mmCIF file of C-alpha atoms in Angstrom:
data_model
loop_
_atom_site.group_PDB
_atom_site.id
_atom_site.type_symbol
_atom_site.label_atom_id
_atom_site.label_comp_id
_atom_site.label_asym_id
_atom_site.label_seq_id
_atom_site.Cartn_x
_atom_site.Cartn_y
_atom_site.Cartn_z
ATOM 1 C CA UNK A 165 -0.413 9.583 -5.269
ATOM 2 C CA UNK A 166 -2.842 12.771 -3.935
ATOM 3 C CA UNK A 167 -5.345 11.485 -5.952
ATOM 4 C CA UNK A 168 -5.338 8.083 -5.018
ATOM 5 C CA UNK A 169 -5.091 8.770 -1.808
ATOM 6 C CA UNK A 170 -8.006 10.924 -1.736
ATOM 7 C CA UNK A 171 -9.936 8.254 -2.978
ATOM 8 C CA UNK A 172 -8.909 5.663 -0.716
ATOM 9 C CA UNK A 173 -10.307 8.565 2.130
ATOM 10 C CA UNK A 174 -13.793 8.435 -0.063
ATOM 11 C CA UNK A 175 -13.484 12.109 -1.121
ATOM 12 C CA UNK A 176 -15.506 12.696 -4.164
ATOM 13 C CA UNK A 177 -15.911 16.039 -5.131
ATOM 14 C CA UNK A 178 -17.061 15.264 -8.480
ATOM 15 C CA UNK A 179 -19.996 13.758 -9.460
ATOM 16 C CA UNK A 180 -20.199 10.260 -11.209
ATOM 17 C CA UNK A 181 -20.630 10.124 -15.173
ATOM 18 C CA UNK A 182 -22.688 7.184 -16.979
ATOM 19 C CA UNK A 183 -20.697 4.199 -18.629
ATOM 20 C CA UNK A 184 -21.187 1.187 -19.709
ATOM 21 C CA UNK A 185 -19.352 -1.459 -18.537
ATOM 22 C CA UNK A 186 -18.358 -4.714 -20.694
ATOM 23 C CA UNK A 187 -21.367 -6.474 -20.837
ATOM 24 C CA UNK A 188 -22.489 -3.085 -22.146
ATOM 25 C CA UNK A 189 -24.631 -2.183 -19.279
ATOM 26 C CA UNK A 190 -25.185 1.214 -18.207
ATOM 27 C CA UNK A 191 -23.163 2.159 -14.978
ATOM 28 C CA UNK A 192 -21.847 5.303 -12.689
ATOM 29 C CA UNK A 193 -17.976 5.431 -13.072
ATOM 30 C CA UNK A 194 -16.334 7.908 -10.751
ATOM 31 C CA UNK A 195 -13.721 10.357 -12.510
ATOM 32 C CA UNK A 196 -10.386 9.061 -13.150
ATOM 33 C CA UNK A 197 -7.361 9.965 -11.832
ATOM 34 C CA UNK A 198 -6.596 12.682 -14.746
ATOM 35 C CA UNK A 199 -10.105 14.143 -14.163
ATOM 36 C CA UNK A 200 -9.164 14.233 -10.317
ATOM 37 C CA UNK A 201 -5.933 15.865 -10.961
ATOM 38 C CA UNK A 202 -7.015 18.575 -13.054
ATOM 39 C CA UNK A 203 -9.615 19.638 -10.110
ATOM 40 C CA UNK A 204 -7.029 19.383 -6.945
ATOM 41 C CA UNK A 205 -4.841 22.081 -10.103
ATOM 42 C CA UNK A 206 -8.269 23.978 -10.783
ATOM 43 C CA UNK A 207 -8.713 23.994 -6.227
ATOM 44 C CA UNK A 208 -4.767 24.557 -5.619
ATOM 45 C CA UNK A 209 -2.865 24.943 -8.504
ATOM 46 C CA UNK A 210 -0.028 22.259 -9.806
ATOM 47 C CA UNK A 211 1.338 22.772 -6.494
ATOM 48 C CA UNK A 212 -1.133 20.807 -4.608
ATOM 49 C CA UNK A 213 -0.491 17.761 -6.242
ATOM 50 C CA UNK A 214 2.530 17.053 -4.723
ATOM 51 C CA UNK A 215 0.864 17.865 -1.084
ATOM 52 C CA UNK A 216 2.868 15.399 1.163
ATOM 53 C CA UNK A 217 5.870 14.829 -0.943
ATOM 54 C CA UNK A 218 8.382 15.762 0.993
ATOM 55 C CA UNK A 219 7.768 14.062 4.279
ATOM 56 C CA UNK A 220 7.193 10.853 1.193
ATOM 57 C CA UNK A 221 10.558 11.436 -0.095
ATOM 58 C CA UNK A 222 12.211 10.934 3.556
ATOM 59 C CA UNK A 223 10.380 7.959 4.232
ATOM 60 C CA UNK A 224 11.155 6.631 1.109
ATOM 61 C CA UNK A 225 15.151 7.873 1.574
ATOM 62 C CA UNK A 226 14.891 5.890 5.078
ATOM 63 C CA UNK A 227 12.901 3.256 4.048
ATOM 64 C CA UNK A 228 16.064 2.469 1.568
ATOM 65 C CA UNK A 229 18.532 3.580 3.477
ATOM 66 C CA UNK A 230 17.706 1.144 6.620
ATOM 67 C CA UNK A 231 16.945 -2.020 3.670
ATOM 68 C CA UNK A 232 20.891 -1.177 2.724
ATOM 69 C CA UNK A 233 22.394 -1.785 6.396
ATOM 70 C CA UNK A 234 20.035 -4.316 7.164
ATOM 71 C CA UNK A 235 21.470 -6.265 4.171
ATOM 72 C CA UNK A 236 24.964 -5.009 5.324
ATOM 73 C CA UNK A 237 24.614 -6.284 8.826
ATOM 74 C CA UNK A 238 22.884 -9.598 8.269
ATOM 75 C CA UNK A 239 23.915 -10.770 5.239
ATOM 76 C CA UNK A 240 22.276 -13.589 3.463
ATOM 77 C CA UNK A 241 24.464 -16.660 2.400
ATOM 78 C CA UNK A 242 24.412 -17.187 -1.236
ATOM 79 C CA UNK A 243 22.730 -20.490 -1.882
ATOM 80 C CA UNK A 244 22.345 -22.194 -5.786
ATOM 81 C CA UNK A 245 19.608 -22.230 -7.337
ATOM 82 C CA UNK A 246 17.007 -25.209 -7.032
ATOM 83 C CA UNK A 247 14.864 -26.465 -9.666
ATOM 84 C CA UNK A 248 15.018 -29.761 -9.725
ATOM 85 C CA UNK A 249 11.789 -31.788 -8.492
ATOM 86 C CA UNK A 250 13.951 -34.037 -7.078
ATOM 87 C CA UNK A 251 15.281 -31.505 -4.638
ATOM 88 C CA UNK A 252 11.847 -29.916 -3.420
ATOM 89 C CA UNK A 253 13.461 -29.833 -0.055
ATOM 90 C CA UNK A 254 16.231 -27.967 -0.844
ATOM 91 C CA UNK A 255 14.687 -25.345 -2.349
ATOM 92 C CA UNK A 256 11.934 -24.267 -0.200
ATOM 93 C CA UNK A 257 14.663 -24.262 2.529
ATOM 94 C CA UNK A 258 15.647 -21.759 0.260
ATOM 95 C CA UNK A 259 12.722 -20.125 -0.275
ATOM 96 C CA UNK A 260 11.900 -19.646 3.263
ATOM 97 C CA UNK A 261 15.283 -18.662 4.353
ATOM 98 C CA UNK A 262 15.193 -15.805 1.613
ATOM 99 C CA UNK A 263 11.871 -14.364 2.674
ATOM 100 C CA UNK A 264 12.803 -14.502 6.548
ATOM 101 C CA UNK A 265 15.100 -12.283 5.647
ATOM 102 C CA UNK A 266 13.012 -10.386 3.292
ATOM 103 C CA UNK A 267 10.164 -10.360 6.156
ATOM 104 C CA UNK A 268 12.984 -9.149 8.655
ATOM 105 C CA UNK A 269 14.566 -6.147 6.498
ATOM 106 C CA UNK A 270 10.991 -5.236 5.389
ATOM 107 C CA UNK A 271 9.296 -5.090 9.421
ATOM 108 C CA UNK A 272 12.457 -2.912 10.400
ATOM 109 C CA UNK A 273 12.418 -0.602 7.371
ATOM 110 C CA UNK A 274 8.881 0.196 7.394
ATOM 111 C CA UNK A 275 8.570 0.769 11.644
ATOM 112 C CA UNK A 276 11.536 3.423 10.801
ATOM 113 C CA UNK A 277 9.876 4.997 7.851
ATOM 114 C CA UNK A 278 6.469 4.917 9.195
ATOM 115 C CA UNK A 279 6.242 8.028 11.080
ATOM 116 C CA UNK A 280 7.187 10.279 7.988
ATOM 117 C CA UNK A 281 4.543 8.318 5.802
ATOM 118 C CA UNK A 282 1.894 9.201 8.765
ATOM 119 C CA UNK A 283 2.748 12.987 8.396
ATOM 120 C CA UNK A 284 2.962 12.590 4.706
ATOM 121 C CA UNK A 285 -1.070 11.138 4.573
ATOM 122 C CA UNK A 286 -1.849 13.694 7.423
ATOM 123 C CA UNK A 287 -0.772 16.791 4.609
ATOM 124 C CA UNK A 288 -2.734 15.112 1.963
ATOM 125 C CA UNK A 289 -5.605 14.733 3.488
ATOM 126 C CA UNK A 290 -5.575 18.070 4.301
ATOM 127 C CA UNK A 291 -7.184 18.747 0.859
ATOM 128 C CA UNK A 292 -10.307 17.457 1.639
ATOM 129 C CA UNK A 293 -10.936 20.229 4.737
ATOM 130 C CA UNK A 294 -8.642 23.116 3.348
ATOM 131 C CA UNK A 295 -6.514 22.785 6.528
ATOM 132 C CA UNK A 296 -2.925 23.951 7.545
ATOM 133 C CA UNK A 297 -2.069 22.112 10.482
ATOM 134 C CA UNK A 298 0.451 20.571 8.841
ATOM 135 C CA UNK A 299 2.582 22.411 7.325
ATOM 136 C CA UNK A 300 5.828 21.211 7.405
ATOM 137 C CA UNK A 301 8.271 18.323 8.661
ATOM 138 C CA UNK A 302 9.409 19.327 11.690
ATOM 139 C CA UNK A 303 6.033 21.088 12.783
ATOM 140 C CA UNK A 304 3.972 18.299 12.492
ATOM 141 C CA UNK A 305 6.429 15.681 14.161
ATOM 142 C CA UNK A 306 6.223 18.580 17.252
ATOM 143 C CA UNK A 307 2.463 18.662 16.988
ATOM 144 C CA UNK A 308 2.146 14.946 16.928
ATOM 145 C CA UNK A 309 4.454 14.043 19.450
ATOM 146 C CA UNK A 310 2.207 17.240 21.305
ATOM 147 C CA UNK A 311 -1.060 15.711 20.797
ATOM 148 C CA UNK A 312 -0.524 12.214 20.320
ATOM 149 C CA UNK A 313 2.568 11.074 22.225
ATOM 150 C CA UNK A 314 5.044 8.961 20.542
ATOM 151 C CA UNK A 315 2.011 6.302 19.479
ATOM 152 C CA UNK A 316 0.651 9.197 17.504
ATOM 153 C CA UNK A 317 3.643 8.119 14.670
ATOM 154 C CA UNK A 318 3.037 4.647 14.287
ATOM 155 C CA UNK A 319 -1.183 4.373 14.093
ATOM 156 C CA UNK A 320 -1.956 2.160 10.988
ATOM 157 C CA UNK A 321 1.795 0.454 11.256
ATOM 158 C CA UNK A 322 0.129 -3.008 12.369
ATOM 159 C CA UNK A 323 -1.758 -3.406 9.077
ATOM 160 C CA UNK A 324 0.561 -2.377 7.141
ATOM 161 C CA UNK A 325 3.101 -4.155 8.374
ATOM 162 C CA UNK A 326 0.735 -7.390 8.253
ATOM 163 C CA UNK A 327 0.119 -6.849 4.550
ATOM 164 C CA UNK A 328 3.641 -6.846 3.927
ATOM 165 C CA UNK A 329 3.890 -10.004 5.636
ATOM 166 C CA UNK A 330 1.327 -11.955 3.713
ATOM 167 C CA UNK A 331 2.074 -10.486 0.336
ATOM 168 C CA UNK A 332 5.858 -11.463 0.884
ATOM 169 C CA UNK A 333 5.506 -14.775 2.028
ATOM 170 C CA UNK A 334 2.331 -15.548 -0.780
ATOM 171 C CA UNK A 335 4.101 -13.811 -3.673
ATOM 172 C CA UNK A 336 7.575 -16.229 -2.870
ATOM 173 C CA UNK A 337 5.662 -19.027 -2.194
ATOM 174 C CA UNK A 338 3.682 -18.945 -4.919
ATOM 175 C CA UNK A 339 5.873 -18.502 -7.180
ATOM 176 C CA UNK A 340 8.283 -21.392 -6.275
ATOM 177 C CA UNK A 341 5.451 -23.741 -6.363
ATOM 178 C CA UNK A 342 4.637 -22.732 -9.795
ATOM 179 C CA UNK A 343 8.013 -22.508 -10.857
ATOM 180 C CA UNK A 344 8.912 -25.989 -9.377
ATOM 181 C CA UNK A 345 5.689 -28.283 -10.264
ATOM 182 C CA UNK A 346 4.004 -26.262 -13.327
ATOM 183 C CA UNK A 347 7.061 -25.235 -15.416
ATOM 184 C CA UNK A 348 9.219 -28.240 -16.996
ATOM 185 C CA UNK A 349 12.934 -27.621 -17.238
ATOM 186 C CA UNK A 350 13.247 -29.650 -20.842
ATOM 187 C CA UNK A 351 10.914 -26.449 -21.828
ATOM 188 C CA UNK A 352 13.342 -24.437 -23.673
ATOM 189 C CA UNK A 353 11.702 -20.781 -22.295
ATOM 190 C CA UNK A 354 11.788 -22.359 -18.775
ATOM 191 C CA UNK A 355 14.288 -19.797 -17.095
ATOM 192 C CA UNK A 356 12.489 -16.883 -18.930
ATOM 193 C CA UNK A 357 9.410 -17.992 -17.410
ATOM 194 C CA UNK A 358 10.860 -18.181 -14.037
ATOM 195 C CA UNK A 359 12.050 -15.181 -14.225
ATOM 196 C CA UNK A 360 8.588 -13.648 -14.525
ATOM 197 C CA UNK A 361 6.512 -15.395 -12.411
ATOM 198 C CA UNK A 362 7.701 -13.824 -8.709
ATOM 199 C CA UNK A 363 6.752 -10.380 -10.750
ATOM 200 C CA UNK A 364 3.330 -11.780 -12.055
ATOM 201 C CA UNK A 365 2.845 -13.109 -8.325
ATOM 202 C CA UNK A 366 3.448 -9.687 -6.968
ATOM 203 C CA UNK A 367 0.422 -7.949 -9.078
ATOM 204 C CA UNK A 368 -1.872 -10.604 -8.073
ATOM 205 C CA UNK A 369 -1.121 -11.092 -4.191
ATOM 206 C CA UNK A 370 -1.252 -6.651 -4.318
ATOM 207 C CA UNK A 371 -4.580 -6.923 -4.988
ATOM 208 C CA UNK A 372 -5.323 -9.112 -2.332
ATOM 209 C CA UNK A 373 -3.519 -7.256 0.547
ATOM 210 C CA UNK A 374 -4.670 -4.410 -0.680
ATOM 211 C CA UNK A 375 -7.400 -3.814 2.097
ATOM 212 C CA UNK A 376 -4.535 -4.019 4.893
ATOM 213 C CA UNK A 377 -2.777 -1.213 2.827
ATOM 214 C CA UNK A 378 -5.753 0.974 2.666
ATOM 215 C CA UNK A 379 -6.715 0.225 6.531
ATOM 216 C CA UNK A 380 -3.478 1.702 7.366
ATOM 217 C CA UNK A 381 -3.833 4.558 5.565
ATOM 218 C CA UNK A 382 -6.906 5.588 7.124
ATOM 219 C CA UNK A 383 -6.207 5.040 10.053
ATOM 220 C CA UNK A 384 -3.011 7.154 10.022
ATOM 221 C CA UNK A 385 -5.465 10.521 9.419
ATOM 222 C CA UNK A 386 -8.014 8.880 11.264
ATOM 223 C CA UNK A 387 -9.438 10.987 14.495
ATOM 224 C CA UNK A 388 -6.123 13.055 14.208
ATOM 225 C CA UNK A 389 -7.873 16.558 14.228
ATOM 226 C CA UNK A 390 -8.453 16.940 10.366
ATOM 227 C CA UNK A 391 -11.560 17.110 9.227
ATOM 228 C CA UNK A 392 -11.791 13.775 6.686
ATOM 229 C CA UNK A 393 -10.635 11.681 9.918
ATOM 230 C CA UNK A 394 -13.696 13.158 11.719
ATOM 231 C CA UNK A 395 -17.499 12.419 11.250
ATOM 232 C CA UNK A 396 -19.274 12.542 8.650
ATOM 233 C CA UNK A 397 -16.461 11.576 6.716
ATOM 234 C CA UNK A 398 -15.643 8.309 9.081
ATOM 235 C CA UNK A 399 -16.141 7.380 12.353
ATOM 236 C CA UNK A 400 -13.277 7.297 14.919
ATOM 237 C CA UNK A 401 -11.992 3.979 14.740
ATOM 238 C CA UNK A 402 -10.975 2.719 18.081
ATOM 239 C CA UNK A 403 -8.825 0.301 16.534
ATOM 240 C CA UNK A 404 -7.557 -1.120 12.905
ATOM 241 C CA UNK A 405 -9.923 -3.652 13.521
ATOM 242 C CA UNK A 406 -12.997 -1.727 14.150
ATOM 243 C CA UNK A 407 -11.961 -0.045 10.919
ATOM 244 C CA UNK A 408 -11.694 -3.079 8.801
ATOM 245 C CA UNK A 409 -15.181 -4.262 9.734
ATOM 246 C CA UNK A 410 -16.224 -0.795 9.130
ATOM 247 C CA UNK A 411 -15.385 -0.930 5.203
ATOM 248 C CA UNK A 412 -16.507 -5.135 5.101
ATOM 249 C CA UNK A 413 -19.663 -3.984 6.194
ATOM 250 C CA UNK A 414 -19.997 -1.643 3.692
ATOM 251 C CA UNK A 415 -18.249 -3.590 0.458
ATOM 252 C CA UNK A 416 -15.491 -0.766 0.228
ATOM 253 C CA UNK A 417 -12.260 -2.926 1.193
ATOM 254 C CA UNK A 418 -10.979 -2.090 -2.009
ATOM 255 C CA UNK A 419 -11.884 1.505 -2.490
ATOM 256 C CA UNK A 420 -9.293 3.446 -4.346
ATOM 257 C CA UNK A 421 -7.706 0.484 -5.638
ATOM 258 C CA UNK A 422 -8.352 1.894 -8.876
ATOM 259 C CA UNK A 423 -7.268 4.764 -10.542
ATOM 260 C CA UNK A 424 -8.953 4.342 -14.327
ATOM 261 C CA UNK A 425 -11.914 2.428 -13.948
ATOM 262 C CA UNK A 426 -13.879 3.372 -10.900
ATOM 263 C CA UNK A 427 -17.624 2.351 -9.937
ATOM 264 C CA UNK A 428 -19.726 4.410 -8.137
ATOM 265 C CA UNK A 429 -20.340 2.729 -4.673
ATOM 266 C CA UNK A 430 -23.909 1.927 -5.087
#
């Protein structure tokens, strides 16, 4: 997670290595993430790889918790399950119902778990300038709240919340489209295949709301005091916007979306 992270905030302290790639050209591959982690033990010890953990567990442990009585207080009516062609109707009803609901339980559970994943990137990044501002929980929710106001927990929410949004609504939509006109029900493997394709849906549509997750990450550190949300590292962002055409402009919408295979931006 560090080391991803790290990466998404373009902090390379290692130099690129020549590769080839598979067309067998020669190319610069950043380290991987096992190269990266053995430098953040060599810089902190095994202890700094789980820099931000805590304030990640909690948000994860709210995140959870809030999904649980969301489903509690709004139930969703049980409905059967629609294959049929003849009942295309039916079943996007269905679909769309589901991932209202989804969407719903999803906005609410992020806006309350968003504030601990802020302070969670804030001591992560931390690496990259050997600072201690944030050193605990409760210390950096009274230095935000200090510095930042109440606002200060929720920068990056919007895009993350959008990305969400769109991968929820592509990844169920997709895959009821596939499932309804491109798999045949006389096809003896046809509830197997069903069964797979929201999952196969999810990898794809991640990679293409990627850049809203990685825009909300930076801008959660972003102009917050630390010294990779500052210049030289990146500008200060007045909005997630402004940061967005910030990485267009310079082809890295997807930086840190790998953790293996990682070109050197060129």
């Amino acid at each position: 997670l560090l080391t991803r992270f790290l990466s998404q905030v373009g902090h390379e302290p290692l130099p690129p290595t020549i590769g080839r790639n598979v067309l067998g050209r020669k190319v610069l591959y950043l380290p991987g993430f096992l190269t990266y982690a053995r430098h953040i033990v060599e810089v902190d010890g095994k202890r700094g790889l789980f820099r931000g953990l805590t304030p990640r567990l909690i948000s994860s442990t709210l995140s959870t918790i809030t999904r649980g009585s969301m489903k509690k207080a709004f139930p969703l009516e049980d409905m059967e399950h629609v294959s049929n062609k003849d009942d295309v109707k039916t079943s996007l009803r269905k679909v769309v119902k589901e991932t209202s609901h989804e969407m719903m339980m999803q906005c609410v559970s992020r806006v309350v778990s968003h504030p601990l994943h802020v302070i969670s990137m804030r001591c992560m990044v931390q690496f990259v300038g050997r600072e201690v501002k944030y050193s605990g929980v409760f210390s950096a929710i009274g230095r935000i709240f200090k510095e930042e106001g109440i606002l200060g927990f929720f920068v990056g929410l919007v895009p993350h919340i959008l990305g969400d949004v769109i991968f929820l609504w592509c990844c169920n939509l997709l895959a009821h489209f596939i499932n309804t006109y491109a798999v045949d029900d006389n096809f003896s493997q046809a509830s197997v295949i069903r069964s797979y394709t929201k999952f196969v849906m999810g990898i794809a549509v991640s990679m293409l709301t990627y850049p809203f997750l990685l825009v909300g990450d930076l801008m959660a550190v972003n102009n917050c005091g630390l010294r990779a949300g500052l210049p030289p590292y990146a500008p200060a962002f007045a909005s997630w916007i402004h940061c967005w055409r910030h990485l267009s402009a310079q082809g890295q919408l997807f930086r840190g979306s790998s953790l293996l295979f990682r070109r050197a931006p060129i």
